[in-house]
């Protein structure tokens, strides 16, 4: 069973099964690559009260612009669960997906993205 250890605002191990966090959903509402960098949006309406513990932890992590893969590792959920949860937070306006690679991206842009993601994963 997965446990949440490194997530801010989540105290100790959780006994919640990961896919119960997504109501069994396995596909995110938005297109979301695992290398996509996610960033917290300003919250002018102070809507943090809407969020549960895991969602709050994800939003807090996104102040550092981690990748979806990093979020999954730091919160301690499978990548599929992280993709669904982040997709929900994007739809709700709490976080945004930063620009990722396009089909016409240069080799340098691809290399830079890979280095940023690997650097973030090493920090974990």
Backbone as XML, in Angstrom:
<?xml version="1.0"?>
<chain id="A" units="angstrom">
  <residue number="1" name="UNK">
    <atom name="N" x="0.856" y="-1.179" z="0.000"/>
    <atom name="CA" x="0.000" y="0.000" z="0.000"/>
    <atom name="C" x="0.900" y="1.240" z="0.000"/>
  </residue>
  <residue number="2" name="UNK">
    <atom name="N" x="0.597" y="2.201" z="-0.829"/>
    <atom name="CA" x="1.384" y="3.430" z="-0.884"/>
    <atom name="C" x="1.117" y="4.289" z="0.339"/>
  </residue>
  <residue number="3" name="UNK">
    <atom name="N" x="2.153" y="5.012" z="0.750"/>
    <atom name="CA" x="2.023" y="5.883" z="1.904"/>
    <atom name="C" x="2.543" y="7.261" z="1.537"/>
  </residue>
  <residue number="4" name="UNK">
    <atom name="N" x="1.971" y="8.291" z="2.130"/>
    <atom name="CA" x="2.381" y="9.654" z="1.863"/>
    <atom name="C" x="3.322" y="10.090" z="2.974"/>
  </residue>
  <residue number="5" name="UNK">
    <atom name="N" x="4.591" y="10.307" z="2.647"/>
    <atom name="CA" x="5.554" y="10.702" z="3.655"/>
    <atom name="C" x="6.071" y="12.119" z="3.456"/>
  </residue>
  <residue number="6" name="UNK">
    <atom name="N" x="6.401" y="12.486" z="2.219"/>
    <atom name="CA" x="7.144" y="13.713" z="1.955"/>
    <atom name="C" x="6.240" y="14.870" z="1.527"/>
  </residue>
  <residue number="7" name="UNK">
    <atom name="N" x="4.966" y="14.730" z="1.676"/>
    <atom name="CA" x="4.046" y="15.767" z="1.218"/>
    <atom name="C" x="3.778" y="16.765" z="2.323"/>
  </residue>
  <residue number="8" name="UNK">
    <atom name="N" x="4.001" y="18.064" z="2.038"/>
    <atom name="CA" x="3.704" y="19.067" z="3.059"/>
    <atom name="C" x="2.228" y="19.054" z="3.424"/>
  </residue>
  <residue number="9" name="UNK">
    <atom name="N" x="1.937" y="19.128" z="4.688"/>
    <atom name="CA" x="0.549" y="19.178" z="5.118"/>
    <atom name="C" x="-0.104" y="17.817" z="5.290"/>
  </residue>
  <residue number="10" name="UNK">
    <atom name="N" x="0.611" y="16.740" z="4.920"/>
    <atom name="CA" x="0.064" y="15.400" z="5.093"/>
    <atom name="C" x="0.855" y="14.750" z="6.217"/>
  </residue>
  <residue number="11" name="UNK">
    <atom name="N" x="0.186" y="14.485" z="7.327"/>
    <atom name="CA" x="0.861" y="13.965" z="8.510"/>
    <atom name="C" x="0.907" y="12.444" z="8.489"/>
  </residue>
  <residue number="12" name="UNK">
    <atom name="N" x="2.108" y="11.884" z="8.475"/>
    <atom name="CA" x="2.310" y="10.458" z="8.610"/>
    <atom name="C" x="1.748" y="9.651" z="7.458"/>
  </residue>
  <residue number="13" name="UNK">
    <atom name="N" x="1.821" y="8.330" z="7.593"/>
    <atom name="CA" x="1.335" y="7.455" z="6.543"/>
    <atom name="C" x="-0.180" y="7.527" z="6.399"/>
  </residue>
  <residue number="14" name="UNK">
    <atom name="N" x="-0.639" y="7.332" z="5.192"/>
    <atom name="CA" x="-2.068" y="7.334" z="4.927"/>
    <atom name="C" x="-2.517" y="5.914" z="4.637"/>
  </residue>
  <residue number="15" name="UNK">
    <atom name="N" x="-3.683" y="5.571" z="5.065"/>
    <atom name="CA" x="-4.226" y="4.257" z="4.792"/>
    <atom name="C" x="-5.202" y="4.288" z="3.621"/>
  </residue>
  <residue number="16" name="UNK">
    <atom name="N" x="-5.221" y="5.399" z="2.898"/>
    <atom name="CA" x="-6.118" y="5.557" z="1.762"/>
    <atom name="C" x="-5.522" y="4.849" z="0.555"/>
  </residue>
  <residue number="17" name="UNK">
    <atom name="N" x="-6.297" y="4.016" z="-0.097"/>
    <atom name="CA" x="-5.821" y="3.378" z="-1.314"/>
    <atom name="C" x="-5.721" y="4.443" z="-2.400"/>
  </residue>
  <residue number="18" name="UNK">
    <atom name="N" x="-4.619" y="4.445" z="-3.143"/>
    <atom name="CA" x="-4.377" y="5.529" z="-4.099"/>
    <atom name="C" x="-5.519" y="5.808" z="-5.065"/>
  </residue>
  <residue number="19" name="UNK">
    <atom name="N" x="-6.122" y="4.788" z="-5.646"/>
    <atom name="CA" x="-7.146" y="5.049" z="-6.656"/>
    <atom name="C" x="-8.473" y="5.489" z="-6.044"/>
  </residue>
  <residue number="20" name="UNK">
    <atom name="N" x="-8.600" y="5.388" z="-4.727"/>
    <atom name="CA" x="-9.798" y="5.951" z="-4.106"/>
    <atom name="C" x="-9.721" y="7.473" z="-4.123"/>
  </residue>
  <residue number="21" name="UNK">
    <atom name="N" x="-8.500" y="8.020" z="-4.242"/>
    <atom name="CA" x="-8.325" y="9.469" z="-4.327"/>
    <atom name="C" x="-8.889" y="10.033" z="-5.623"/>
  </residue>
  <residue number="22" name="UNK">
    <atom name="N" x="-8.993" y="9.171" z="-6.644"/>
    <atom name="CA" x="-9.487" y="9.608" z="-7.952"/>
    <atom name="C" x="-10.863" y="9.034" z="-8.260"/>
  </residue>
  <residue number="23" name="UNK">
    <atom name="N" x="-11.495" y="8.448" z="-7.269"/>
    <atom name="CA" x="-12.789" y="7.769" z="-7.456"/>
    <atom name="C" x="-12.695" y="6.704" z="-8.538"/>
  </residue>
  <residue number="24" name="UNK">
    <atom name="N" x="-11.543" y="6.071" z="-8.640"/>
    <atom name="CA" x="-11.333" y="5.008" z="-9.605"/>
    <atom name="C" x="-10.979" y="5.479" z="-11.005"/>
  </residue>
  <residue number="25" name="UNK">
    <atom name="N" x="-10.968" y="6.798" z="-11.220"/>
    <atom name="CA" x="-10.625" y="7.307" z="-12.560"/>
    <atom name="C" x="-9.148" y="7.053" z="-12.843"/>
  </residue>
  <residue number="26" name="UNK">
    <atom name="N" x="-8.840" y="6.719" z="-14.089"/>
    <atom name="CA" x="-7.465" y="6.450" z="-14.470"/>
    <atom name="C" x="-6.951" y="7.395" z="-15.548"/>
  </residue>
  <residue number="27" name="UNK">
    <atom name="N" x="-7.822" y="8.225" z="-16.086"/>
    <atom name="CA" x="-7.413" y="9.174" z="-17.130"/>
    <atom name="C" x="-7.650" y="10.601" z="-16.651"/>
  </residue>
  <residue number="28" name="UNK">
    <atom name="N" x="-6.628" y="11.468" z="-16.833"/>
    <atom name="CA" x="-6.800" y="12.866" z="-16.434"/>
    <atom name="C" x="-7.764" y="13.592" z="-17.371"/>
  </residue>
  <residue number="29" name="UNK">
    <atom name="N" x="-8.367" y="14.657" z="-16.869"/>
    <atom name="CA" x="-9.308" y="15.453" z="-17.662"/>
    <atom name="C" x="-8.595" y="16.291" z="-18.716"/>
  </residue>
  <residue number="30" name="UNK">
    <atom name="N" x="-7.297" y="16.497" z="-18.551"/>
    <atom name="CA" x="-6.503" y="17.273" z="-19.500"/>
    <atom name="C" x="-5.319" y="16.420" z="-19.952"/>
  </residue>
  <residue number="31" name="UNK">
    <atom name="N" x="-4.808" y="16.720" z="-21.141"/>
    <atom name="CA" x="-3.618" y="16.022" z="-21.641"/>
    <atom name="C" x="-2.442" y="16.382" z="-20.743"/>
  </residue>
  <residue number="32" name="UNK">
    <atom name="N" x="-1.782" y="15.385" z="-20.192"/>
    <atom name="CA" x="-0.767" y="15.646" z="-19.179"/>
    <atom name="C" x="0.360" y="14.632" z="-19.279"/>
  </residue>
  <residue number="33" name="UNK">
    <atom name="N" x="1.489" y="15.062" z="-19.828"/>
    <atom name="CA" x="2.661" y="14.200" z="-19.918"/>
    <atom name="C" x="3.341" y="14.102" z="-18.558"/>
  </residue>
  <residue number="34" name="UNK">
    <atom name="N" x="3.998" y="12.982" z="-18.293"/>
    <atom name="CA" x="4.631" y="12.815" z="-16.980"/>
    <atom name="C" x="5.806" y="13.766" z="-16.785"/>
  </residue>
  <residue number="35" name="UNK">
    <atom name="N" x="6.379" y="14.271" z="-17.888"/>
    <atom name="CA" x="7.485" y="15.217" z="-17.757"/>
    <atom name="C" x="7.017" y="16.665" z="-17.695"/>
  </residue>
  <residue number="36" name="UNK">
    <atom name="N" x="5.709" y="16.889" z="-17.826"/>
    <atom name="CA" x="5.174" y="18.255" z="-17.792"/>
    <atom name="C" x="5.466" y="18.910" z="-16.452"/>
  </residue>
  <residue number="37" name="UNK">
    <atom name="N" x="5.883" y="20.155" z="-16.522"/>
    <atom name="CA" x="6.154" y="20.916" z="-15.303"/>
    <atom name="C" x="4.876" y="21.634" z="-14.880"/>
  </residue>
  <residue number="38" name="UNK">
    <atom name="N" x="4.592" y="21.593" z="-13.593"/>
    <atom name="CA" x="3.340" y="22.132" z="-13.059"/>
    <atom name="C" x="3.666" y="23.284" z="-12.116"/>
  </residue>
  <residue number="39" name="UNK">
    <atom name="N" x="2.889" y="24.345" z="-12.205"/>
    <atom name="CA" x="3.148" y="25.535" z="-11.395"/>
    <atom name="C" x="1.864" y="25.985" z="-10.697"/>
  </residue>
  <residue number="40" name="UNK">
    <atom name="N" x="2.008" y="26.366" z="-9.441"/>
    <atom name="CA" x="0.883" y="26.883" z="-8.672"/>
    <atom name="C" x="0.449" y="28.226" z="-9.242"/>
  </residue>
  <residue number="41" name="UNK">
    <atom name="N" x="-0.852" y="28.437" z="-9.344"/>
    <atom name="CA" x="-1.396" y="29.725" z="-9.765"/>
    <atom name="C" x="-1.695" y="30.570" z="-8.534"/>
  </residue>
  <residue number="42" name="UNK">
    <atom name="N" x="-1.622" y="31.887" z="-8.671"/>
    <atom name="CA" x="-2.024" y="32.739" z="-7.546"/>
    <atom name="C" x="-3.481" y="32.438" z="-7.186"/>
  </residue>
  <residue number="43" name="UNK">
    <atom name="N" x="-3.798" y="32.521" z="-5.926"/>
    <atom name="CA" x="-5.149" y="32.200" z="-5.461"/>
    <atom name="C" x="-5.802" y="33.454" z="-4.871"/>
  </residue>
  <residue number="44" name="UNK">
    <atom name="N" x="-6.297" y="34.334" z="-5.735"/>
    <atom name="CA" x="-6.862" y="35.592" z="-5.236"/>
    <atom name="C" x="-8.120" y="35.397" z="-4.395"/>
  </residue>
  <residue number="45" name="UNK">
    <atom name="N" x="-8.819" y="34.298" z="-4.604"/>
    <atom name="CA" x="-10.058" y="34.055" z="-3.863"/>
    <atom name="C" x="-9.838" y="33.215" z="-2.608"/>
  </residue>
  <residue number="46" name="UNK">
    <atom name="N" x="-8.560" y="32.833" z="-2.351"/>
    <atom name="CA" x="-8.232" y="32.000" z="-1.201"/>
    <atom name="C" x="-9.136" y="30.771" z="-1.140"/>
  </residue>
  <residue number="47" name="UNK">
    <atom name="N" x="-9.086" y="29.968" z="-2.202"/>
    <atom name="CA" x="-9.943" y="28.784" z="-2.324"/>
    <atom name="C" x="-9.278" y="27.518" z="-1.793"/>
  </residue>
  <residue number="48" name="UNK">
    <atom name="N" x="-8.206" y="27.645" z="-1.031"/>
    <atom name="CA" x="-7.491" y="26.481" z="-0.521"/>
    <atom name="C" x="-8.390" y="25.594" z="0.334"/>
  </residue>
  <residue number="49" name="UNK">
    <atom name="N" x="-9.427" y="26.181" z="0.925"/>
    <atom name="CA" x="-10.347" y="25.403" z="1.765"/>
    <atom name="C" x="-11.045" y="24.308" z="0.960"/>
  </residue>
  <residue number="50" name="UNK">
    <atom name="N" x="-11.098" y="24.440" z="-0.366"/>
    <atom name="CA" x="-11.751" y="23.445" z="-1.223"/>
    <atom name="C" x="-10.953" y="22.151" z="-1.306"/>
  </residue>
  <residue number="51" name="UNK">
    <atom name="N" x="-9.689" y="22.201" z="-0.963"/>
    <atom name="CA" x="-8.778" y="21.092" z="-1.221"/>
    <atom name="C" x="-8.645" y="20.152" z="-0.039"/>
  </residue>
  <residue number="52" name="UNK">
    <atom name="N" x="-8.508" y="18.866" z="-0.357"/>
    <atom name="CA" x="-8.203" y="17.872" z="0.655"/>
    <atom name="C" x="-6.705" y="17.866" z="0.940"/>
  </residue>
  <residue number="53" name="UNK">
    <atom name="N" x="-6.281" y="16.990" z="1.828"/>
    <atom name="CA" x="-4.879" y="16.943" z="2.232"/>
    <atom name="C" x="-3.933" y="16.684" z="1.062"/>
  </residue>
  <residue number="54" name="UNK">
    <atom name="N" x="-4.232" y="15.703" z="0.234"/>
    <atom name="CA" x="-3.337" y="15.342" z="-0.860"/>
    <atom name="C" x="-3.306" y="16.450" z="-1.906"/>
  </residue>
  <residue number="55" name="UNK">
    <atom name="N" x="-4.475" y="16.994" z="-2.243"/>
    <atom name="CA" x="-4.515" y="18.096" z="-3.204"/>
    <atom name="C" x="-3.752" y="19.308" z="-2.683"/>
  </residue>
  <residue number="56" name="UNK">
    <atom name="N" x="-3.899" y="19.615" z="-1.409"/>
    <atom name="CA" x="-3.163" y="20.731" z="-0.806"/>
    <atom name="C" x="-1.664" y="20.491" z="-0.879"/>
  </residue>
  <residue number="57" name="UNK">
    <atom name="N" x="-1.259" y="19.248" z="-0.641"/>
    <atom name="CA" x="0.161" y="18.908" z="-0.716"/>
    <atom name="C" x="0.685" y="19.101" z="-2.136"/>
  </residue>
  <residue number="58" name="UNK">
    <atom name="N" x="-0.099" y="18.703" z="-3.123"/>
    <atom name="CA" x="0.309" y="18.864" z="-4.521"/>
    <atom name="C" x="0.435" y="20.347" z="-4.868"/>
  </residue>
  <residue number="59" name="UNK">
    <atom name="N" x="-0.554" y="21.143" z="-4.479"/>
    <atom name="CA" x="-0.501" y="22.579" z="-4.763"/>
    <atom name="C" x="0.731" y="23.205" z="-4.104"/>
  </residue>
  <residue number="60" name="UNK">
    <atom name="N" x="1.039" y="22.816" z="-2.876"/>
    <atom name="CA" x="2.218" y="23.344" z="-2.191"/>
    <atom name="C" x="3.505" y="22.952" z="-2.933"/>
  </residue>
  <residue number="61" name="UNK">
    <atom name="N" x="3.585" y="21.716" z="-3.397"/>
    <atom name="CA" x="4.757" y="21.271" z="-4.147"/>
    <atom name="C" x="4.928" y="22.047" z="-5.446"/>
  </residue>
  <residue number="62" name="UNK">
    <atom name="N" x="3.822" y="22.426" z="-6.049"/>
    <atom name="CA" x="3.865" y="23.086" z="-7.355"/>
    <atom name="C" x="4.431" y="24.501" z="-7.286"/>
  </residue>
  <residue number="63" name="UNK">
    <atom name="N" x="4.668" y="25.023" z="-6.106"/>
    <atom name="CA" x="5.348" y="26.318" z="-6.003"/>
    <atom name="C" x="6.791" y="26.191" z="-6.471"/>
  </residue>
  <residue number="64" name="UNK">
    <atom name="N" x="7.296" y="24.948" z="-6.548"/>
    <atom name="CA" x="8.657" y="24.678" z="-7.004"/>
    <atom name="C" x="8.687" y="24.227" z="-8.466"/>
  </residue>
  <residue number="65" name="UNK">
    <atom name="N" x="7.542" y="24.219" z="-9.138"/>
    <atom name="CA" x="7.401" y="23.803" z="-10.541"/>
    <atom name="C" x="7.966" y="22.409" z="-10.822"/>
  </residue>
  <residue number="66" name="UNK">
    <atom name="N" x="7.503" y="21.405" z="-10.080"/>
    <atom name="CA" x="7.989" y="20.046" z="-10.323"/>
    <atom name="C" x="7.307" y="19.425" z="-11.546"/>
  </residue>
  <residue number="67" name="UNK">
    <atom name="N" x="7.851" y="18.315" z="-12.015"/>
    <atom name="CA" x="7.195" y="17.557" z="-13.074"/>
    <atom name="C" x="6.113" y="16.681" z="-12.438"/>
  </residue>
  <residue number="68" name="UNK">
    <atom name="N" x="5.240" y="16.162" z="-13.263"/>
    <atom name="CA" x="4.200" y="15.262" z="-12.766"/>
    <atom name="C" x="4.850" y="14.036" z="-12.123"/>
  </residue>
  <residue number="69" name="UNK">
    <atom name="N" x="5.941" y="13.555" z="-12.713"/>
    <atom name="CA" x="6.650" y="12.401" z="-12.146"/>
    <atom name="C" x="7.186" y="12.720" z="-10.753"/>
  </residue>
  <residue number="70" name="UNK">
    <atom name="N" x="7.728" y="13.917" z="-10.574"/>
    <atom name="CA" x="8.227" y="14.326" z="-9.256"/>
    <atom name="C" x="7.089" y="14.401" z="-8.245"/>
  </residue>
  <residue number="71" name="UNK">
    <atom name="N" x="5.960" y="14.932" z="-8.672"/>
    <atom name="CA" x="4.801" y="15.043" z="-7.776"/>
    <atom name="C" x="4.393" y="13.659" z="-7.303"/>
  </residue>
  <residue number="72" name="UNK">
    <atom name="N" x="4.314" y="12.710" z="-8.226"/>
    <atom name="CA" x="3.939" y="11.339" z="-7.859"/>
    <atom name="C" x="4.912" y="10.775" z="-6.825"/>
  </residue>
  <residue number="73" name="UNK">
    <atom name="N" x="6.204" y="10.966" z="-7.071"/>
    <atom name="CA" x="7.213" y="10.427" z="-6.156"/>
    <atom name="C" x="7.157" y="11.094" z="-4.792"/>
  </residue>
  <residue number="74" name="UNK">
    <atom name="N" x="7.019" y="12.401" z="-4.765"/>
    <atom name="CA" x="7.051" y="13.134" z="-3.492"/>
    <atom name="C" x="5.790" y="12.912" z="-2.670"/>
  </residue>
  <residue number="75" name="UNK">
    <atom name="N" x="4.637" y="12.770" z="-3.338"/>
    <atom name="CA" x="3.386" y="12.562" z="-2.609"/>
    <atom name="C" x="3.192" y="11.083" z="-2.289"/>
  </residue>
  <residue number="76" name="UNK">
    <atom name="N" x="3.853" y="10.216" z="-3.051"/>
    <atom name="CA" x="3.790" y="8.788" z="-2.780"/>
    <atom name="C" x="2.589" y="8.092" z="-3.388"/>
  </residue>
  <residue number="77" name="UNK">
    <atom name="N" x="2.213" y="8.526" z="-4.587"/>
    <atom name="CA" x="1.098" y="7.886" z="-5.293"/>
    <atom name="C" x="1.601" y="7.401" z="-6.651"/>
  </residue>
  <residue number="78" name="UNK">
    <atom name="N" x="0.919" y="6.418" z="-7.245"/>
    <atom name="CA" x="1.299" y="5.980" z="-8.587"/>
    <atom name="C" x="1.168" y="7.136" z="-9.584"/>
  </residue>
  <residue number="79" name="UNK">
    <atom name="N" x="1.956" y="7.083" z="-10.645"/>
    <atom name="CA" x="1.963" y="8.153" z="-11.634"/>
    <atom name="C" x="0.573" y="8.390" z="-12.226"/>
  </residue>
  <residue number="80" name="UNK">
    <atom name="N" x="-0.203" y="7.332" z="-12.438"/>
    <atom name="CA" x="-1.556" y="7.488" z="-12.981"/>
    <atom name="C" x="-2.458" y="8.283" z="-12.051"/>
  </residue>
  <residue number="81" name="UNK">
    <atom name="N" x="-2.328" y="8.054" z="-10.768"/>
    <atom name="CA" x="-3.108" y="8.805" z="-9.776"/>
    <atom name="C" x="-2.670" y="10.260" z="-9.772"/>
  </residue>
  <residue number="82" name="UNK">
    <atom name="N" x="-1.365" y="10.481" z="-9.810"/>
    <atom name="CA" x="-0.855" y="11.860" z="-9.825"/>
    <atom name="C" x="-1.364" y="12.607" z="-11.049"/>
  </residue>
  <residue number="83" name="UNK">
    <atom name="N" x="-1.381" y="11.957" z="-12.211"/>
    <atom name="CA" x="-1.862" y="12.608" z="-13.432"/>
    <atom name="C" x="-3.324" y="13.022" z="-13.290"/>
  </residue>
  <residue number="84" name="UNK">
    <atom name="N" x="-4.146" y="12.155" z="-12.723"/>
    <atom name="CA" x="-5.571" y="12.481" z="-12.542"/>
    <atom name="C" x="-5.733" y="13.628" z="-11.551"/>
  </residue>
  <residue number="85" name="UNK">
    <atom name="N" x="-5.036" y="13.564" z="-10.420"/>
    <atom name="CA" x="-5.160" y="14.610" z="-9.404"/>
    <atom name="C" x="-4.668" y="15.956" z="-9.925"/>
  </residue>
  <residue number="86" name="UNK">
    <atom name="N" x="-3.528" y="15.960" z="-10.616"/>
    <atom name="CA" x="-3.014" y="17.213" z="-11.177"/>
    <atom name="C" x="-3.969" y="17.737" z="-12.240"/>
  </residue>
  <residue number="87" name="UNK">
    <atom name="N" x="-4.504" y="16.854" z="-13.084"/>
    <atom name="CA" x="-5.482" y="17.271" z="-14.092"/>
    <atom name="C" x="-6.696" y="17.935" z="-13.463"/>
  </residue>
  <residue number="88" name="UNK">
    <atom name="N" x="-7.165" y="17.379" z="-12.363"/>
    <atom name="CA" x="-8.293" y="17.985" z="-11.646"/>
    <atom name="C" x="-7.938" y="19.370" z="-11.118"/>
  </residue>
  <residue number="89" name="UNK">
    <atom name="N" x="-6.722" y="19.507" z="-10.604"/>
    <atom name="CA" x="-6.282" y="20.805" z="-10.077"/>
    <atom name="C" x="-6.103" y="21.835" z="-11.192"/>
  </residue>
  <residue number="90" name="UNK">
    <atom name="N" x="-5.700" y="21.391" z="-12.372"/>
    <atom name="CA" x="-5.615" y="22.286" z="-13.528"/>
    <atom name="C" x="-7.009" y="22.765" z="-13.900"/>
  </residue>
  <residue number="91" name="UNK">
    <atom name="N" x="-7.946" y="21.833" z="-14.003"/>
    <atom name="CA" x="-9.332" y="22.164" z="-14.349"/>
    <atom name="C" x="-9.948" y="23.130" z="-13.334"/>
  </residue>
  <residue number="92" name="UNK">
    <atom name="N" x="-9.601" y="22.968" z="-12.059"/>
    <atom name="CA" x="-10.178" y="23.811" z="-10.998"/>
    <atom name="C" x="-9.469" y="25.164" z="-10.877"/>
  </residue>
  <residue number="93" name="UNK">
    <atom name="N" x="-8.371" y="25.359" z="-11.620"/>
    <atom name="CA" x="-7.683" y="26.641" z="-11.600"/>
    <atom name="C" x="-6.701" y="26.836" z="-10.459"/>
  </residue>
  <residue number="94" name="UNK">
    <atom name="N" x="-6.235" y="25.751" z="-9.856"/>
    <atom name="CA" x="-5.259" y="25.861" z="-8.766"/>
    <atom name="C" x="-3.823" y="25.815" z="-9.275"/>
  </residue>
  <residue number="95" name="UNK">
    <atom name="N" x="-3.599" y="25.086" z="-10.366"/>
    <atom name="CA" x="-2.258" y="24.959" z="-10.942"/>
    <atom name="C" x="-2.361" y="25.058" z="-12.460"/>
  </residue>
  <residue number="96" name="UNK">
    <atom name="N" x="-1.192" y="25.248" z="-13.090"/>
    <atom name="CA" x="-1.177" y="25.285" z="-14.548"/>
    <atom name="C" x="-0.041" y="24.423" z="-15.063"/>
  </residue>
  <residue number="97" name="UNK">
    <atom name="N" x="-0.190" y="23.987" z="-16.301"/>
    <atom name="CA" x="0.843" y="23.213" z="-16.962"/>
    <atom name="C" x="1.745" y="24.204" z="-17.681"/>
  </residue>
  <residue number="98" name="UNK">
    <atom name="N" x="3.014" y="24.137" z="-17.379"/>
    <atom name="CA" x="3.957" y="25.017" z="-18.064"/>
    <atom name="C" x="4.238" y="24.427" z="-19.446"/>
  </residue>
  <residue number="99" name="UNK">
    <atom name="N" x="4.659" y="25.268" z="-20.359"/>
    <atom name="CA" x="4.920" y="24.830" z="-21.730"/>
    <atom name="C" x="5.874" y="23.640" z="-21.734"/>
  </residue>
  <residue number="100" name="UNK">
    <atom name="N" x="5.499" y="22.625" z="-22.487"/>
    <atom name="CA" x="6.363" y="21.464" z="-22.658"/>
    <atom name="C" x="6.801" y="21.422" z="-24.116"/>
  </residue>
  <residue number="101" name="UNK">
    <atom name="N" x="7.392" y="20.350" z="-24.503"/>
    <atom name="CA" x="7.911" y="20.230" z="-25.858"/>
    <atom name="C" x="6.798" y="20.094" z="-26.884"/>
  </residue>
  <residue number="102" name="UNK">
    <atom name="N" x="7.066" y="20.639" z="-28.047"/>
    <atom name="CA" x="6.173" y="20.517" z="-29.196"/>
    <atom name="C" x="6.863" y="19.627" z="-30.225"/>
  </residue>
  <residue number="103" name="UNK">
    <atom name="N" x="6.146" y="19.218" z="-31.255"/>
    <atom name="CA" x="6.727" y="18.384" z="-32.301"/>
    <atom name="C" x="7.925" y="19.048" z="-32.968"/>
  </residue>
  <residue number="104" name="UNK">
    <atom name="N" x="7.907" y="20.380" z="-33.064"/>
    <atom name="CA" x="8.990" y="21.090" z="-33.735"/>
    <atom name="C" x="10.055" y="21.627" z="-32.768"/>
  </residue>
  <residue number="105" name="UNK">
    <atom name="N" x="10.076" y="21.134" z="-31.522"/>
    <atom name="CA" x="11.071" y="21.578" z="-30.547"/>
    <atom name="C" x="12.464" y="21.133" z="-30.980"/>
  </residue>
  <residue number="106" name="UNK">
    <atom name="N" x="13.444" y="21.981" z="-30.698"/>
    <atom name="CA" x="14.826" y="21.671" z="-31.074"/>
    <atom name="C" x="15.414" y="20.620" z="-30.130"/>
  </residue>
  <residue number="107" name="UNK">
    <atom name="N" x="16.538" y="20.056" z="-30.548"/>
    <atom name="CA" x="17.232" y="19.087" z="-29.703"/>
    <atom name="C" x="17.674" y="19.734" z="-28.393"/>
  </residue>
  <residue number="108" name="UNK">
    <atom name="N" x="18.088" y="20.999" z="-28.445"/>
    <atom name="CA" x="18.506" y="21.706" z="-27.235"/>
    <atom name="C" x="17.336" y="21.846" z="-26.254"/>
  </residue>
  <residue number="109" name="UNK">
    <atom name="N" x="16.145" y="22.202" z="-26.768"/>
    <atom name="CA" x="14.971" y="22.324" z="-25.908"/>
    <atom name="C" x="14.625" y="20.977" z="-25.280"/>
  </residue>
  <residue number="110" name="UNK">
    <atom name="N" x="14.736" y="19.921" z="-26.055"/>
    <atom name="CA" x="14.466" y="18.572" z="-25.532"/>
    <atom name="C" x="15.474" y="18.198" z="-24.442"/>
  </residue>
  <residue number="111" name="UNK">
    <atom name="N" x="16.746" y="18.465" z="-24.700"/>
    <atom name="CA" x="17.804" y="18.165" z="-23.738"/>
    <atom name="C" x="17.618" y="18.973" z="-22.456"/>
  </residue>
  <residue number="112" name="UNK">
    <atom name="N" x="17.283" y="20.256" z="-22.592"/>
    <atom name="CA" x="17.069" y="21.115" z="-21.421"/>
    <atom name="C" x="15.929" y="20.599" z="-20.553"/>
  </residue>
  <residue number="113" name="UNK">
    <atom name="N" x="14.831" y="20.187" z="-21.186"/>
    <atom name="CA" x="13.697" y="19.661" z="-20.421"/>
    <atom name="C" x="14.085" y="18.388" z="-19.686"/>
  </residue>
  <residue number="114" name="UNK">
    <atom name="N" x="14.768" y="17.498" z="-20.363"/>
    <atom name="CA" x="15.191" y="16.242" z="-19.729"/>
    <atom name="C" x="16.110" y="16.540" z="-18.550"/>
  </residue>
  <residue number="115" name="UNK">
    <atom name="N" x="17.030" y="17.477" z="-18.710"/>
    <atom name="CA" x="17.942" y="17.827" z="-17.617"/>
    <atom name="C" x="17.197" y="18.428" z="-16.433"/>
  </residue>
  <residue number="116" name="UNK">
    <atom name="N" x="16.191" y="19.289" z="-16.687"/>
    <atom name="CA" x="15.407" y="19.876" z="-15.596"/>
    <atom name="C" x="14.645" y="18.794" z="-14.836"/>
  </residue>
  <residue number="117" name="UNK">
    <atom name="N" x="14.021" y="17.879" z="-15.573"/>
    <atom name="CA" x="13.251" y="16.820" z="-14.922"/>
    <atom name="C" x="14.175" y="15.908" z="-14.132"/>
  </residue>
  <residue number="118" name="UNK">
    <atom name="N" x="15.299" y="15.512" z="-14.714"/>
    <atom name="CA" x="16.244" y="14.655" z="-13.988"/>
    <atom name="C" x="16.811" y="15.358" z="-12.751"/>
  </residue>
  <residue number="119" name="UNK">
    <atom name="N" x="17.100" y="16.654" z="-12.889"/>
    <atom name="CA" x="17.584" y="17.419" z="-11.739"/>
    <atom name="C" x="16.559" y="17.447" z="-10.617"/>
  </residue>
  <residue number="120" name="UNK">
    <atom name="N" x="15.295" y="17.624" z="-10.974"/>
    <atom name="CA" x="14.239" y="17.619" z="-9.959"/>
    <atom name="C" x="14.087" y="16.267" z="-9.302"/>
  </residue>
  <residue number="121" name="UNK">
    <atom name="N" x="14.174" y="15.205" z="-10.088"/>
    <atom name="CA" x="14.050" y="13.858" z="-9.527"/>
    <atom name="C" x="15.231" y="13.544" z="-8.607"/>
  </residue>
  <residue number="122" name="UNK">
    <atom name="N" x="16.401" y="14.031" z="-8.933"/>
    <atom name="CA" x="17.579" y="13.793" z="-8.068"/>
    <atom name="C" x="17.428" y="14.489" z="-6.724"/>
  </residue>
  <residue number="123" name="UNK">
    <atom name="N" x="16.715" y="15.611" z="-6.689"/>
    <atom name="CA" x="16.531" y="16.358" z="-5.446"/>
    <atom name="C" x="15.624" y="15.618" z="-4.462"/>
  </residue>
  <residue number="124" name="UNK">
    <atom name="N" x="14.861" y="14.676" z="-4.975"/>
    <atom name="CA" x="13.884" y="13.979" z="-4.117"/>
    <atom name="C" x="14.575" y="13.083" z="-3.119"/>
  </residue>
</chain>
